[in-house]
PDB file of C-alpha atoms in Angstrom:
ATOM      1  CA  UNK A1259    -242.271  35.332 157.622  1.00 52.00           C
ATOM      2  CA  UNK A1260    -241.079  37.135 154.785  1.00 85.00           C
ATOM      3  CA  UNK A1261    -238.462  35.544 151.413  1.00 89.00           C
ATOM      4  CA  UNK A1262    -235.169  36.793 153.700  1.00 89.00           C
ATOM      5  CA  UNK A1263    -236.286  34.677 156.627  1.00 90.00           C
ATOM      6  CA  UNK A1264    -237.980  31.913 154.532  1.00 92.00           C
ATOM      7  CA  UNK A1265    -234.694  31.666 152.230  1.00 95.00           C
ATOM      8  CA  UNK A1266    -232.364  31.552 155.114  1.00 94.00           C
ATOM      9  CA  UNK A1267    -234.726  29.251 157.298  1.00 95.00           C
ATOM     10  CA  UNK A1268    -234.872  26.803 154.446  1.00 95.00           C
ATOM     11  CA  UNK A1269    -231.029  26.477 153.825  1.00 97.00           C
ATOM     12  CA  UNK A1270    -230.187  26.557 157.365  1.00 96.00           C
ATOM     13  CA  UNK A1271    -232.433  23.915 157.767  1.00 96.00           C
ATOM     14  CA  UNK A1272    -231.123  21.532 155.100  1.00 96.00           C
ATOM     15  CA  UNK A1273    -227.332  22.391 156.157  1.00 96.00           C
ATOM     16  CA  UNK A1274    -227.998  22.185 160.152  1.00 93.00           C
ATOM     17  CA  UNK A1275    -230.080  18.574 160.050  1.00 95.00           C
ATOM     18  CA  UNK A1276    -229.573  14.894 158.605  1.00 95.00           C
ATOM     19  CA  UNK A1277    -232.347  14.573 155.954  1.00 94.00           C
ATOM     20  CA  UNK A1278    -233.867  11.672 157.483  1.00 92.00           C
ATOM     21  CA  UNK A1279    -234.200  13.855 160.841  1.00 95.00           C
ATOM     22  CA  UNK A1280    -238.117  13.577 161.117  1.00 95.00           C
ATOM     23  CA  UNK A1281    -237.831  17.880 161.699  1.00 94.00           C
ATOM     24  CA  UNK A1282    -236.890  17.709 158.070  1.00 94.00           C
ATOM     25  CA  UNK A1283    -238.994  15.140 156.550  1.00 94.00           C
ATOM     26  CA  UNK A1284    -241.987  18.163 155.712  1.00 94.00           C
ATOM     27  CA  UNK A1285    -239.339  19.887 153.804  1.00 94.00           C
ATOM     28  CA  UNK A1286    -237.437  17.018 152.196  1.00 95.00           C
ATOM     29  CA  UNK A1287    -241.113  15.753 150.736  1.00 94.00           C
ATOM     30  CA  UNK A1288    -241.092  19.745 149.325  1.00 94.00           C
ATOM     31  CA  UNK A1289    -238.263  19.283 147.543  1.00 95.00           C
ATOM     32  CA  UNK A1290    -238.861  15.644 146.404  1.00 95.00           C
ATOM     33  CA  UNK A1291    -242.132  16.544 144.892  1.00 94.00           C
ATOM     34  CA  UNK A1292    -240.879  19.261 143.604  1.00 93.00           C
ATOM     35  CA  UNK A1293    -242.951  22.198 145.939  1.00 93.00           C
ATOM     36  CA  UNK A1294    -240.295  23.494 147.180  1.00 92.00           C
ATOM     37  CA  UNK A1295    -240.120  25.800 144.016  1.00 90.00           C
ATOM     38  CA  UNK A1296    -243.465  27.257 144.384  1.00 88.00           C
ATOM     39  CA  UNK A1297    -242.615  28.538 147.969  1.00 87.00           C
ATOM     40  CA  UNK A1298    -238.884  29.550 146.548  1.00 93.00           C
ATOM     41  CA  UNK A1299    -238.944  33.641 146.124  1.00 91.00           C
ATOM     42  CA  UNK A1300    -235.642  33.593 143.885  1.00 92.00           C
ATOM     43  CA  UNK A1301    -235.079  32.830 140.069  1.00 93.00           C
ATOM     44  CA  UNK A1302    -233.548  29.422 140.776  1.00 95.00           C
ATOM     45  CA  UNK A1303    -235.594  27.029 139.208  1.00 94.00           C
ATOM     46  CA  UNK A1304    -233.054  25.459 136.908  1.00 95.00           C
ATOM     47  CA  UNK A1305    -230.961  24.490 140.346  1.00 96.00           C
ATOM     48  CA  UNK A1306    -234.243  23.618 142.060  1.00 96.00           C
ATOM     49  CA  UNK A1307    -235.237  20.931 139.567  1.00 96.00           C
ATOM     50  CA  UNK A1308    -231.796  19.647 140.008  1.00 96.00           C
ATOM     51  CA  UNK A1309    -232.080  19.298 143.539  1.00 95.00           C
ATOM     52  CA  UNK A1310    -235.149  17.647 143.143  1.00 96.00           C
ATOM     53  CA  UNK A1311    -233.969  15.024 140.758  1.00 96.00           C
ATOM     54  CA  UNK A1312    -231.249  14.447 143.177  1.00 95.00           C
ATOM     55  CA  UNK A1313    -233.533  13.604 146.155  1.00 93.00           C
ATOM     56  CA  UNK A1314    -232.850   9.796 146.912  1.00 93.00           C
ATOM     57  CA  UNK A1315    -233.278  10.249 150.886  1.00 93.00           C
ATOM     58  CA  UNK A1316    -230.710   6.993 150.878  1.00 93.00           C
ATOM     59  CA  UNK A1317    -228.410   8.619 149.242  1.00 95.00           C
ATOM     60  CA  UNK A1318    -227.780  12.234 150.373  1.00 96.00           C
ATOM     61  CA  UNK A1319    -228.347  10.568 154.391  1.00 95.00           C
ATOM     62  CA  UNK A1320    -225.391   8.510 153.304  1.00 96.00           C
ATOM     63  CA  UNK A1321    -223.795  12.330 151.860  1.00 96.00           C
ATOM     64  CA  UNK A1322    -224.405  14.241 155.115  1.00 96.00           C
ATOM     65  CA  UNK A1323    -222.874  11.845 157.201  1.00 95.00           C
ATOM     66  CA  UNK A1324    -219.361  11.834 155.273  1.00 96.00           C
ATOM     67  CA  UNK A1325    -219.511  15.188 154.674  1.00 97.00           C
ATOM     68  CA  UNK A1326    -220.348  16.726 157.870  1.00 96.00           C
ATOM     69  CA  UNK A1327    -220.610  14.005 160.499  1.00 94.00           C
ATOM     70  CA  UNK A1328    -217.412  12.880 163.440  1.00 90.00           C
ATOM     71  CA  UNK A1329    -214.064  13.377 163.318  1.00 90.00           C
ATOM     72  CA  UNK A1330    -213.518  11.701 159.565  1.00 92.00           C
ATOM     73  CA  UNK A1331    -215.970  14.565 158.160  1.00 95.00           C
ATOM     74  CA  UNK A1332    -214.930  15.684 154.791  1.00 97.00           C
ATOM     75  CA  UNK A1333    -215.892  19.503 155.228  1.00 97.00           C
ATOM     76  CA  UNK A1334    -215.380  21.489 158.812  1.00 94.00           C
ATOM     77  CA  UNK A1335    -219.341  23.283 159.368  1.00 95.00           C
ATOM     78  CA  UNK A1336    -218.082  26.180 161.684  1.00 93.00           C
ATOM     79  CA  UNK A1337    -217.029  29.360 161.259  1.00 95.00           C
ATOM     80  CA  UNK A1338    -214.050  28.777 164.222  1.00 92.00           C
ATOM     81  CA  UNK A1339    -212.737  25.789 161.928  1.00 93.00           C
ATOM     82  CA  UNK A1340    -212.107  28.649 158.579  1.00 95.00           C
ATOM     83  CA  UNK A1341    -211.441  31.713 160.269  1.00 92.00           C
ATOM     84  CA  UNK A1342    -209.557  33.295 163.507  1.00 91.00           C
ATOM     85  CA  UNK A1343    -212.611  33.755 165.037  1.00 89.00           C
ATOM     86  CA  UNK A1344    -214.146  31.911 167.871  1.00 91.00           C
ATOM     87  CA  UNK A1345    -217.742  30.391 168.133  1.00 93.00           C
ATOM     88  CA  UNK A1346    -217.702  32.221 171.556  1.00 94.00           C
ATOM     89  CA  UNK A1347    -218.067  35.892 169.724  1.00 95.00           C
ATOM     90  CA  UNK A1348    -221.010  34.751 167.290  1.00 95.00           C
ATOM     91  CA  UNK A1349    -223.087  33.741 170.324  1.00 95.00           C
ATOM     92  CA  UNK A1350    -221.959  36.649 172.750  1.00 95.00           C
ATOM     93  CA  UNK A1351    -223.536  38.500 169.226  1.00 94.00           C
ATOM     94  CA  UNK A1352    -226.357  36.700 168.980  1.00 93.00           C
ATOM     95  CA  UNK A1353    -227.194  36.686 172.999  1.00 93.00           C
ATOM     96  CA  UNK A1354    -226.565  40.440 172.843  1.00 91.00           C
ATOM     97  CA  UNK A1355    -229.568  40.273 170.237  1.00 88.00           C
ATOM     98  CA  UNK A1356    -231.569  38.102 172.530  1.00 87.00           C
ATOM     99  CA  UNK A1357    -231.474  35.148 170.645  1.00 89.00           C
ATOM    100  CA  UNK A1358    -232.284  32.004 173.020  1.00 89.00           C
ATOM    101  CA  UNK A1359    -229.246  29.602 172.365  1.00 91.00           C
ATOM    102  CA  UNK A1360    -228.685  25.805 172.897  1.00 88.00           C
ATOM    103  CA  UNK A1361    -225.604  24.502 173.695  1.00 87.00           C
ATOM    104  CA  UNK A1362    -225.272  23.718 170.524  1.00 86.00           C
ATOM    105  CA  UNK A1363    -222.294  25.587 168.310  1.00 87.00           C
ATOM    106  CA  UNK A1364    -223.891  28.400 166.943  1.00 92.00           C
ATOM    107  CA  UNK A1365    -221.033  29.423 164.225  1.00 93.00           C
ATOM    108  CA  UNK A1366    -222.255  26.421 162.016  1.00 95.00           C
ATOM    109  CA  UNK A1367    -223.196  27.395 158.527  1.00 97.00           C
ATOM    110  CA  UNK A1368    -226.537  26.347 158.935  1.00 95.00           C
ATOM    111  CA  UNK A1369    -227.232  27.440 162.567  1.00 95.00           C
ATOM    112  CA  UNK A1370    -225.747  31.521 160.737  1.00 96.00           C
ATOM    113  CA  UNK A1371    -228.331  31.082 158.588  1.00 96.00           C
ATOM    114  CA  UNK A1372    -231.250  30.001 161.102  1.00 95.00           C
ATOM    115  CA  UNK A1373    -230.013  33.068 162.945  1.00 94.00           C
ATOM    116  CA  UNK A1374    -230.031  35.740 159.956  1.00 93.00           C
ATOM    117  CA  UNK A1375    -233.367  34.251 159.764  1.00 93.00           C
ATOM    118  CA  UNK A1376    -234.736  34.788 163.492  1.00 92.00           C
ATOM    119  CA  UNK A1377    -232.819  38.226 163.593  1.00 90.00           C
ATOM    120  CA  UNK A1378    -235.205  38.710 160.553  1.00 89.00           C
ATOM    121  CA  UNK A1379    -237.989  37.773 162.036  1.00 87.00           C
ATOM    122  CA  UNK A1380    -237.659  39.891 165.501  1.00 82.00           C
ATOM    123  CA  UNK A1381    -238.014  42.797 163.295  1.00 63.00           C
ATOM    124  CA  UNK A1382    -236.259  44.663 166.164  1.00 58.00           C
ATOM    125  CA  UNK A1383    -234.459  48.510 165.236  1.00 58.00           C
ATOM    126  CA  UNK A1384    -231.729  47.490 164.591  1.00 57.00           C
ATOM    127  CA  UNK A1385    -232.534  44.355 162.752  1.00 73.00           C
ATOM    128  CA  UNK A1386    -231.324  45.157 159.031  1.00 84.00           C
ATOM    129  CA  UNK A1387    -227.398  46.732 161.109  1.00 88.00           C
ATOM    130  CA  UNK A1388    -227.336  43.113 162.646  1.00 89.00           C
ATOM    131  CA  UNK A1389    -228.000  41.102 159.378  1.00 91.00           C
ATOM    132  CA  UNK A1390    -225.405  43.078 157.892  1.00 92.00           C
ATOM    133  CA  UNK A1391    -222.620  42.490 160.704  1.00 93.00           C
ATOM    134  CA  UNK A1392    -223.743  38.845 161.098  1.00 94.00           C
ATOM    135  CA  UNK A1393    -223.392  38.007 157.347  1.00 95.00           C
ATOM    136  CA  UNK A1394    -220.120  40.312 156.551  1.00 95.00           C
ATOM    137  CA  UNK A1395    -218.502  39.708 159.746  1.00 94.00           C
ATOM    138  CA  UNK A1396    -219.661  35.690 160.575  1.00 96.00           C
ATOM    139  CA  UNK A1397    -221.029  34.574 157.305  1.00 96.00           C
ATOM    140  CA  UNK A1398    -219.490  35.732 154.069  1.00 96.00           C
ATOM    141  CA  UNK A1399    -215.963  35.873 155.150  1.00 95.00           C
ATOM    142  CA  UNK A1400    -215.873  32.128 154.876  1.00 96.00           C
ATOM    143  CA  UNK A1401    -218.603  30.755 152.868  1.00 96.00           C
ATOM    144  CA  UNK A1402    -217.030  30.441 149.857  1.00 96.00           C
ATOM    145  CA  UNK A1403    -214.560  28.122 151.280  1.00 97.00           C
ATOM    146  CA  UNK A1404    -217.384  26.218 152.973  1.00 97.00           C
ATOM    147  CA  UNK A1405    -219.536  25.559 149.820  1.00 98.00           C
ATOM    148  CA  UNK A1406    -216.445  25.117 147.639  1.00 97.00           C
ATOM    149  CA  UNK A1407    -215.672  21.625 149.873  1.00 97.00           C
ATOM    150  CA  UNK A1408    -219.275  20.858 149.454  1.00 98.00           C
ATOM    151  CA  UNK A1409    -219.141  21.109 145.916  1.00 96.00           C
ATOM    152  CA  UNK A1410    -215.816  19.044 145.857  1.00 97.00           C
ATOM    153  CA  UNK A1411    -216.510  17.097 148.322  1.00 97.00           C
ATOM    154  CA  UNK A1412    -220.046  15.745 147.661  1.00 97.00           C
ATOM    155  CA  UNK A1413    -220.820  12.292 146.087  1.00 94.00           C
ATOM    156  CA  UNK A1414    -224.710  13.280 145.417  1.00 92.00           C
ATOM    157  CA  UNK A1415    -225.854  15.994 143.012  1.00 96.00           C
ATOM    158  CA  UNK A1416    -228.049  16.692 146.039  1.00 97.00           C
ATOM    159  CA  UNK A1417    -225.483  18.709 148.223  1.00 97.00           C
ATOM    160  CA  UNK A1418    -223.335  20.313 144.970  1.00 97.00           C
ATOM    161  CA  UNK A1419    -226.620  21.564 144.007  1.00 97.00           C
ATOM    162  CA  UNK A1420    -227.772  22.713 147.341  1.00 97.00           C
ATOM    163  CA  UNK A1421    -223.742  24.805 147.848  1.00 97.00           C
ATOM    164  CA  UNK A1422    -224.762  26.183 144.740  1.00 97.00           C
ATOM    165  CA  UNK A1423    -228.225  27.681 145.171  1.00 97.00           C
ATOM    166  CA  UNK A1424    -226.999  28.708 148.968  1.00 97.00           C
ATOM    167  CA  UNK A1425    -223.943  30.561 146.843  1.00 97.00           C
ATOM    168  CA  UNK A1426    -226.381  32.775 144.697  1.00 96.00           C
ATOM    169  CA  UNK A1427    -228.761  33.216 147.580  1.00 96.00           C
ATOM    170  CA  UNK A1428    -226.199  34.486 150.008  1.00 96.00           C
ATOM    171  CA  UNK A1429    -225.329  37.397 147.299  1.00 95.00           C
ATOM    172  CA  UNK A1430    -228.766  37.875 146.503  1.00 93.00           C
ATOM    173  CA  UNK A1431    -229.275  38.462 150.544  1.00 93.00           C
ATOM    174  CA  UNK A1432    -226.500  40.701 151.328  1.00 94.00           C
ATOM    175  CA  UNK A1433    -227.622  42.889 148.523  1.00 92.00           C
ATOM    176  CA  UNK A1434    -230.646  43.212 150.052  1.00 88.00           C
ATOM    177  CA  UNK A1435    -229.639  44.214 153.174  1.00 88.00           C
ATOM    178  CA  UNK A1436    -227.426  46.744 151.470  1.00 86.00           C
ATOM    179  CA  UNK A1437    -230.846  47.974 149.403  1.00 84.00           C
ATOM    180  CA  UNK A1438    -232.719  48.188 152.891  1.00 74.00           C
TER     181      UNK A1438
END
């Protein structure tokens, strides 16, 4: 797994699951004991000690679930709820990539990312072409909106932090897609 597909793997992750899912506990102990930055390929570590001091599981559970959780959520997670597009067209994309889906919506921010990260990881011809059209056609477009209501949204410095660092990763991404 290269930094592309470990960056987007970890933020999916922490976007697409509640931290005290035990799929995320590995990575939540990363961050909480502060490991996180010696496996973290970007310049970041100002951000990543701040996510780290903001890592009371308690606490950002209790953020996740207002923010993204039932029908009161604070912030929308898909695509479909920011744009005109449908979730339908991301995973007729993705399935024409061969991506094994769930039933699951697959225009969530996190689930994009998990994706950019498994198209990464395929290493198929076309691979970098389909990065770029997932993040400027699926991704980017709406982002900014998305991380904005985190930021504004968020009661722990956990999830301001993490909309930040997933803001500067995001451009540091696409530009490498560009470079490749």
């Amino acid at each position: 797994m290269n930094e592309f597909s470990i960056i987007c793997r970890i933020l999916g992750t922490l976007f697409n699951r509640a931290p005290q899912d035990p799929l995320l506990q590995p990575l939540m102990t990363m961050v909480a004991e502060g490991k996180l930055k010696q496996a973290w390929p970007l310049e970041q570590n100002a951000l990543l000690d701040r996510l780290q001091q903001n890592c009371e599981l308690s606490v950002i559970e209790s953020d996740y679930q207002v923010l993204f959780v039932g029908e009161s959520a604070k912030v929308a997670i898909c695509r479909s709820d920011y744009t005109d597009g449908t979730e339908h067209e991301v995973r007729q994309f993705l399935i024409a990539r061969g991506m094994p889906l769930s039933d699951t919506a697959v225009d969530q921010f996190g689930s994009l990312l998990l994706a950019a990260s498994w198209l990464e990881d395929q290493a198929a011809e076309d691979e970098v072409q389909a990065q770029i059209i997932l993040f400027d056609e699926y991704l980017l477009p709406w982002c900014g909106q998305f991380l904005g209501k985190v930021e504004a949204h968020a009661t722990s410095g956990f999830y301001r932090t993490l909309a930040i660092i997933s803001r500067e990763a995001l451009q540091v991404l696409r530009e490498e897609l560009e470079s490749e």
